Short mmCIF file of C-alpha atoms in Angstrom, two decimals:
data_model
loop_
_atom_site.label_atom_id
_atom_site.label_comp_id
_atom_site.label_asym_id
_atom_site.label_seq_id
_atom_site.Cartn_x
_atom_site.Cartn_y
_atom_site.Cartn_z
CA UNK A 1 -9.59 -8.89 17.41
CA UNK A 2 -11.85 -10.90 14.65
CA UNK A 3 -12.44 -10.15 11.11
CA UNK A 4 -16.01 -10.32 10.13
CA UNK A 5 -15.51 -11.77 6.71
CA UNK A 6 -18.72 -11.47 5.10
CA UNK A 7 -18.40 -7.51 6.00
CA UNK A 8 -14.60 -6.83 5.04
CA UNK A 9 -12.80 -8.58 2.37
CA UNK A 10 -9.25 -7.77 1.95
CA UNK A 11 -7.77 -7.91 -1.80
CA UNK A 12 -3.87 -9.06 -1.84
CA UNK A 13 -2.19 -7.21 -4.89
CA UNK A 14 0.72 -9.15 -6.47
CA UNK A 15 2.40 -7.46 -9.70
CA UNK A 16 4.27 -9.15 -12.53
CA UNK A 17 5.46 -8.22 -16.26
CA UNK A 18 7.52 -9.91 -18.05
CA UNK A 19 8.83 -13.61 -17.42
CA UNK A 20 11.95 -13.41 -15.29
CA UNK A 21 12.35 -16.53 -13.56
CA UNK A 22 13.73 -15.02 -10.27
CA UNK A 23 10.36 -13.16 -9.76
CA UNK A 24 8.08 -15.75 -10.92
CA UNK A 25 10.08 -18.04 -8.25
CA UNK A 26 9.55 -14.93 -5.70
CA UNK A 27 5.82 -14.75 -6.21
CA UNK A 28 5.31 -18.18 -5.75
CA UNK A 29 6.94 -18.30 -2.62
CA UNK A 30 4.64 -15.43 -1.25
CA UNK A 31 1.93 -16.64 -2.95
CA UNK A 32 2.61 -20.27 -0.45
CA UNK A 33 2.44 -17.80 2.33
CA UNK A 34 -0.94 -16.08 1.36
CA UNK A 35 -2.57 -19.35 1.04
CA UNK A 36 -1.99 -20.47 4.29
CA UNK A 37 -1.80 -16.85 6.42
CA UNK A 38 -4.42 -15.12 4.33
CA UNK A 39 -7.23 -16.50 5.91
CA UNK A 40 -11.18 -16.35 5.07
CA UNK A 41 -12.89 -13.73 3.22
CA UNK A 42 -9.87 -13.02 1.37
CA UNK A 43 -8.27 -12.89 -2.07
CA UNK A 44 -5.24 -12.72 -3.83
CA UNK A 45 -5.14 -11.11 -7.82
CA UNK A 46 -2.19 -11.62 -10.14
CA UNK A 47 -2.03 -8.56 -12.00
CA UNK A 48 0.40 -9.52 -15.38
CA UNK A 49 1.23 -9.42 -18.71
CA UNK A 50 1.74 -13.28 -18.50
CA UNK A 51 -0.45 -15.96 -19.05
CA UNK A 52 -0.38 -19.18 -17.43
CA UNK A 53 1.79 -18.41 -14.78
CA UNK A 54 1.25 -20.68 -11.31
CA UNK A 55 -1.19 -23.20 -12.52
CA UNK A 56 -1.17 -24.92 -9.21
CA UNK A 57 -3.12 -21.55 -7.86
CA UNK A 58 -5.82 -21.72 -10.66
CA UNK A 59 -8.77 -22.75 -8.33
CA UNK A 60 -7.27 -19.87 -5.51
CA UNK A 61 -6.17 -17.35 -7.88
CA UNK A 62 -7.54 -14.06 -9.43
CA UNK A 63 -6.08 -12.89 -12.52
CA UNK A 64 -6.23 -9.60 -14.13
CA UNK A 65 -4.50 -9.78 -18.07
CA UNK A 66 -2.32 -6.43 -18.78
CA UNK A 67 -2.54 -6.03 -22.97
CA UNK A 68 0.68 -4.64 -24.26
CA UNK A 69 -1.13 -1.35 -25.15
CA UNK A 70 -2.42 -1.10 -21.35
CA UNK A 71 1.31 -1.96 -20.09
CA UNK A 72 2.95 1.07 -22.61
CA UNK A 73 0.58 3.27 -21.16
CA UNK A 74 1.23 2.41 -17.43
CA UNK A 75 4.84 2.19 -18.05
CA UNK A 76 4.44 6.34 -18.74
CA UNK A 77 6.58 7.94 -20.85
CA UNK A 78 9.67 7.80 -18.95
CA UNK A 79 8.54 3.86 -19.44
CA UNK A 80 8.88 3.14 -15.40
CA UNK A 81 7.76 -0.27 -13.94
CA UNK A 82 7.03 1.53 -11.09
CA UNK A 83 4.40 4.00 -12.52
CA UNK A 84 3.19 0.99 -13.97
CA UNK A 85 2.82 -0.64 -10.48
CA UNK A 86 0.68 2.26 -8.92
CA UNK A 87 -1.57 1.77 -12.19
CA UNK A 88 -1.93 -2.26 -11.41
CA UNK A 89 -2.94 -1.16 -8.26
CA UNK A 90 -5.80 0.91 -8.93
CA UNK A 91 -6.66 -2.41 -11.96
CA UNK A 92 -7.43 -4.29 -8.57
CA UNK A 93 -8.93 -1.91 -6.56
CA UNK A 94 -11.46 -1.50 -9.18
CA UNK A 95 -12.42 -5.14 -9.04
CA UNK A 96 -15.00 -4.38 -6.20
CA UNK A 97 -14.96 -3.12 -2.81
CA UNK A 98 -12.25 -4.13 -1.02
CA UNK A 99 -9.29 -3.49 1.59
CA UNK A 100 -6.17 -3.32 -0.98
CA UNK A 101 -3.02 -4.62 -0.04
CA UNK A 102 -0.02 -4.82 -2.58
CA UNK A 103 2.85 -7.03 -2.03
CA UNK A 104 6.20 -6.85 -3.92
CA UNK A 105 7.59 -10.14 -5.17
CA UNK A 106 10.28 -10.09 -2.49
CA UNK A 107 7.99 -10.42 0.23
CA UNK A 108 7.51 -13.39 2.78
CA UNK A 109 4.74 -13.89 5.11
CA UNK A 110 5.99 -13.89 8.26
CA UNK A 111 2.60 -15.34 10.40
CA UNK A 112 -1.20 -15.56 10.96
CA UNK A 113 -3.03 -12.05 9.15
CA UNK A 114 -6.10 -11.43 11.14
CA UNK A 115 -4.57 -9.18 12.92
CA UNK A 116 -2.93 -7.48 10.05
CA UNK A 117 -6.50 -7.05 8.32
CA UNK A 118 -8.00 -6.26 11.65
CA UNK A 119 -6.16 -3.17 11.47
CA UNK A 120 -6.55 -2.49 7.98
CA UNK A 121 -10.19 -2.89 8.13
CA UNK A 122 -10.41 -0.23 10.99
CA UNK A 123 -8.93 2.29 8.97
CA UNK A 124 -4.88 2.12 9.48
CA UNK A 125 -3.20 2.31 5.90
CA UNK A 126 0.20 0.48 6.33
CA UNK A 127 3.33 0.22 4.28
CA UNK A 128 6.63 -2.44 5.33
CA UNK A 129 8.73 0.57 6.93
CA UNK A 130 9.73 3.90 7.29
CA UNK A 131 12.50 4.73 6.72
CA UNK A 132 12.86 8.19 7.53
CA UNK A 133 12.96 11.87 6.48
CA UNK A 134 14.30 12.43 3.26
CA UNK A 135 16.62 14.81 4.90
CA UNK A 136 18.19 11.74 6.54
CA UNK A 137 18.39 9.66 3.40
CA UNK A 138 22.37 9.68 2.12
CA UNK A 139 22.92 7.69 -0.86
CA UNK A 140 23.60 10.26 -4.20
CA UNK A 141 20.08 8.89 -5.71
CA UNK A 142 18.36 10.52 -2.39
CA UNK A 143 20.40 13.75 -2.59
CA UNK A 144 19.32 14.37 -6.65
CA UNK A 145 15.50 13.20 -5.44
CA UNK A 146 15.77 16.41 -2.49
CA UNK A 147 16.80 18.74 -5.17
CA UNK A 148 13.53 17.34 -7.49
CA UNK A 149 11.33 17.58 -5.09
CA UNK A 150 11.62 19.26 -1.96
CA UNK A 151 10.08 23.05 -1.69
CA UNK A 152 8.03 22.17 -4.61
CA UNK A 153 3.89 21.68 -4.31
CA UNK A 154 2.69 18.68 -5.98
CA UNK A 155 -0.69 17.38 -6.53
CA UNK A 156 -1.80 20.05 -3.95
CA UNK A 157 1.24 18.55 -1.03
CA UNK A 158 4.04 20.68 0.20
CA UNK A 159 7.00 18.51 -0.17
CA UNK A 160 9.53 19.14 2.98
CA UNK A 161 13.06 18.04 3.97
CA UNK A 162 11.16 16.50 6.92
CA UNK A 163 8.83 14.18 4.96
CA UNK A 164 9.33 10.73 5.29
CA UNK A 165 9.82 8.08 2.74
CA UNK A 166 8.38 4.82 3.47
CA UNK A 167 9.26 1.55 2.09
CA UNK A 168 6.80 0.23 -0.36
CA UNK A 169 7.34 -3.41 -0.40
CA UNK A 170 3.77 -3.52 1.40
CA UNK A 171 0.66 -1.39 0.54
CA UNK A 172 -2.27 -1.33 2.55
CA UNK A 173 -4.97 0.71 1.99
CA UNK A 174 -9.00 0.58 3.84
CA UNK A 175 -11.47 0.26 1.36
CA UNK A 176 -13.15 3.38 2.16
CA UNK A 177 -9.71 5.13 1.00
CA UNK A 178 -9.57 3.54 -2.03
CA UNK A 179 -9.38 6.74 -3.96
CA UNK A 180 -5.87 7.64 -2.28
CA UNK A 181 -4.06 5.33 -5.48
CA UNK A 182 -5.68 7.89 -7.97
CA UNK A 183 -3.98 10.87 -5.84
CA UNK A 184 -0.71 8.66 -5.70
CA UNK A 185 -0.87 8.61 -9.53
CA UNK A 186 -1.64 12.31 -9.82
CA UNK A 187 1.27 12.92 -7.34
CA UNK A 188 3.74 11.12 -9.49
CA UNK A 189 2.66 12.32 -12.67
CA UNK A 190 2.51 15.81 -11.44
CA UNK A 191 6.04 15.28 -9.82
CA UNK A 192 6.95 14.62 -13.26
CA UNK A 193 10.48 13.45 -12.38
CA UNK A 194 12.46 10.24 -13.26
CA UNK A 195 13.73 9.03 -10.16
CA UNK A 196 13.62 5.82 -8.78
CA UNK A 197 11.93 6.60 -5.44
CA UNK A 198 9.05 8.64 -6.88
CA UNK A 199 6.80 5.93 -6.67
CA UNK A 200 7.49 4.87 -2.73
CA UNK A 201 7.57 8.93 -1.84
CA UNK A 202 4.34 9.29 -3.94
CA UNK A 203 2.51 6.70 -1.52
CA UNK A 204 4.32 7.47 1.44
CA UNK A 205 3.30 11.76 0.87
CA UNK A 206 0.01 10.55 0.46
CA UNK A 207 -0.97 8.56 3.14
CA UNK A 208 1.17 9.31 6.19
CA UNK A 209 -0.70 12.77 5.55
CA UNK A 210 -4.34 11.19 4.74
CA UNK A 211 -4.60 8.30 7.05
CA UNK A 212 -2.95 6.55 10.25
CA UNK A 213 -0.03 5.10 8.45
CA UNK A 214 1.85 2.20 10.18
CA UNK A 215 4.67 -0.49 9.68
CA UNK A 216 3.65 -3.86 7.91
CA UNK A 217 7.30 -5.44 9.05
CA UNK A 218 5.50 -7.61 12.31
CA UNK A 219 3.65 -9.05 9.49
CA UNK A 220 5.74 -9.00 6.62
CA UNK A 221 9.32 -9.36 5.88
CA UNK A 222 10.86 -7.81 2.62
CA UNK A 223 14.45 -9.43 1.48
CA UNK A 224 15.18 -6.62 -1.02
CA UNK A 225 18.61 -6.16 0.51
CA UNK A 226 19.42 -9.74 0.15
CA UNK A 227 17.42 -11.61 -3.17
CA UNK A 228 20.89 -13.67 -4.12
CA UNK A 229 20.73 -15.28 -0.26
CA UNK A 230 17.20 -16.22 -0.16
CA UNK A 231 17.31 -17.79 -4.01
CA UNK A 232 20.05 -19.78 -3.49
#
């Protein structure tokens, strides 16, 4: 399966604010992978409060500057880096047309994309995993999210014990579904909630019920679980 570059260009997403070492040495890492999986008639764009970050990329890399007035107003007012990462999402997809894909710091490259963007570029939205039904989800943080959400309508969704939450270490989104990231948005502000899986069950609601959603994990592999291992 080819990519026809001239015809579908895929935008990679990468997200930073602030200067934390441990993510700047993260993104480099993936960005070492994008350069040499990515493959033609792509891009990558650093979305970030930060200047001068990754020099070595300059010739390679897009950049899109976040103003500290732009980053209150992402951060919401329950002032959530997450909110703020659906909103440096729809930055890049307004860039020009474009498959989206977003990619966490924590994320490696695991081999060759073509395939990956194949998909993509067919119509598949992906995201790294699912992880299941939120009726299946055990921690305490999971239980308090059931009783915020579930049996409620938001942003025009029924939210059910048997909707599942997918991992949202990867984003991928066709270009001709761009608009999905504004009904993400709506669905989390709307949900109006401070919880830490809003944003990942806000992406998940809306496109495992819009589009063909699949796993990004052949592709991609997300070390969340394990950031002190791979740093050291």
């Amino acid at each position: 399966m080819s990519v026809d570059s001239s015809d579908t260009p895929t935008r990679f997403v990468l997200f930073l604010l602030g200067d934390r070492e441990d993510l700047i040495r993260q993104a480099s890492y993936l960005l070492y992978g994008l350069k040499a999986f990515s493959g033609e008639g792509s891009e990558v764009v650093l979305v970030s409060d930060q200047s001068g970050l990754f020099p070595g990329f300059d010739s390679w890399l897009r950049r899109v500057e976040v103003g500290e007035e732009e980053k209150e107003s992402w951060l919401g007012k329950w002032k959530n880096f997450f909110r703020a990462k659906i909103c440096a999402i729809k930055s890049a997809s307004a860039l020009g047309p474009a498959d989206l894909v977003y990619l966490d710091t924590d994320i490696v490259v695991r081999k060759d994309l073509r395939t990956f963007r194949a998909a993509l570029a067919e119509g598949s939205a992906f995201m790294h995993k699912k992880e299941g039904p939120i009726s299946n989800q055990k921690r305490s943080s999971n239980r308090k999210f059931r009783r915020q959400l579930v049996g409620r309508t938001i942003a025009g969704f029924s939210v059910g014990l048997e909707d599942s939450i997918w991992n949202a270490g990867v984003i991928g989104i066709p270009r001709q579904h761009i608009g999905l990231v504004d009904e993400a948005l709506s669905f989390y502000d709307e949900a109006d909630v401070e919880n830490y899986y809003l944003e990942q069950f806000s992406f998940s609601q809306i496109l495992q019920k819009r589009l063909a959603l699949q796993e990004a994990e052949p592709w991609f592999l997300h070390y969340w679980g394990n950031k002190r291992g791979w740093q050291e």
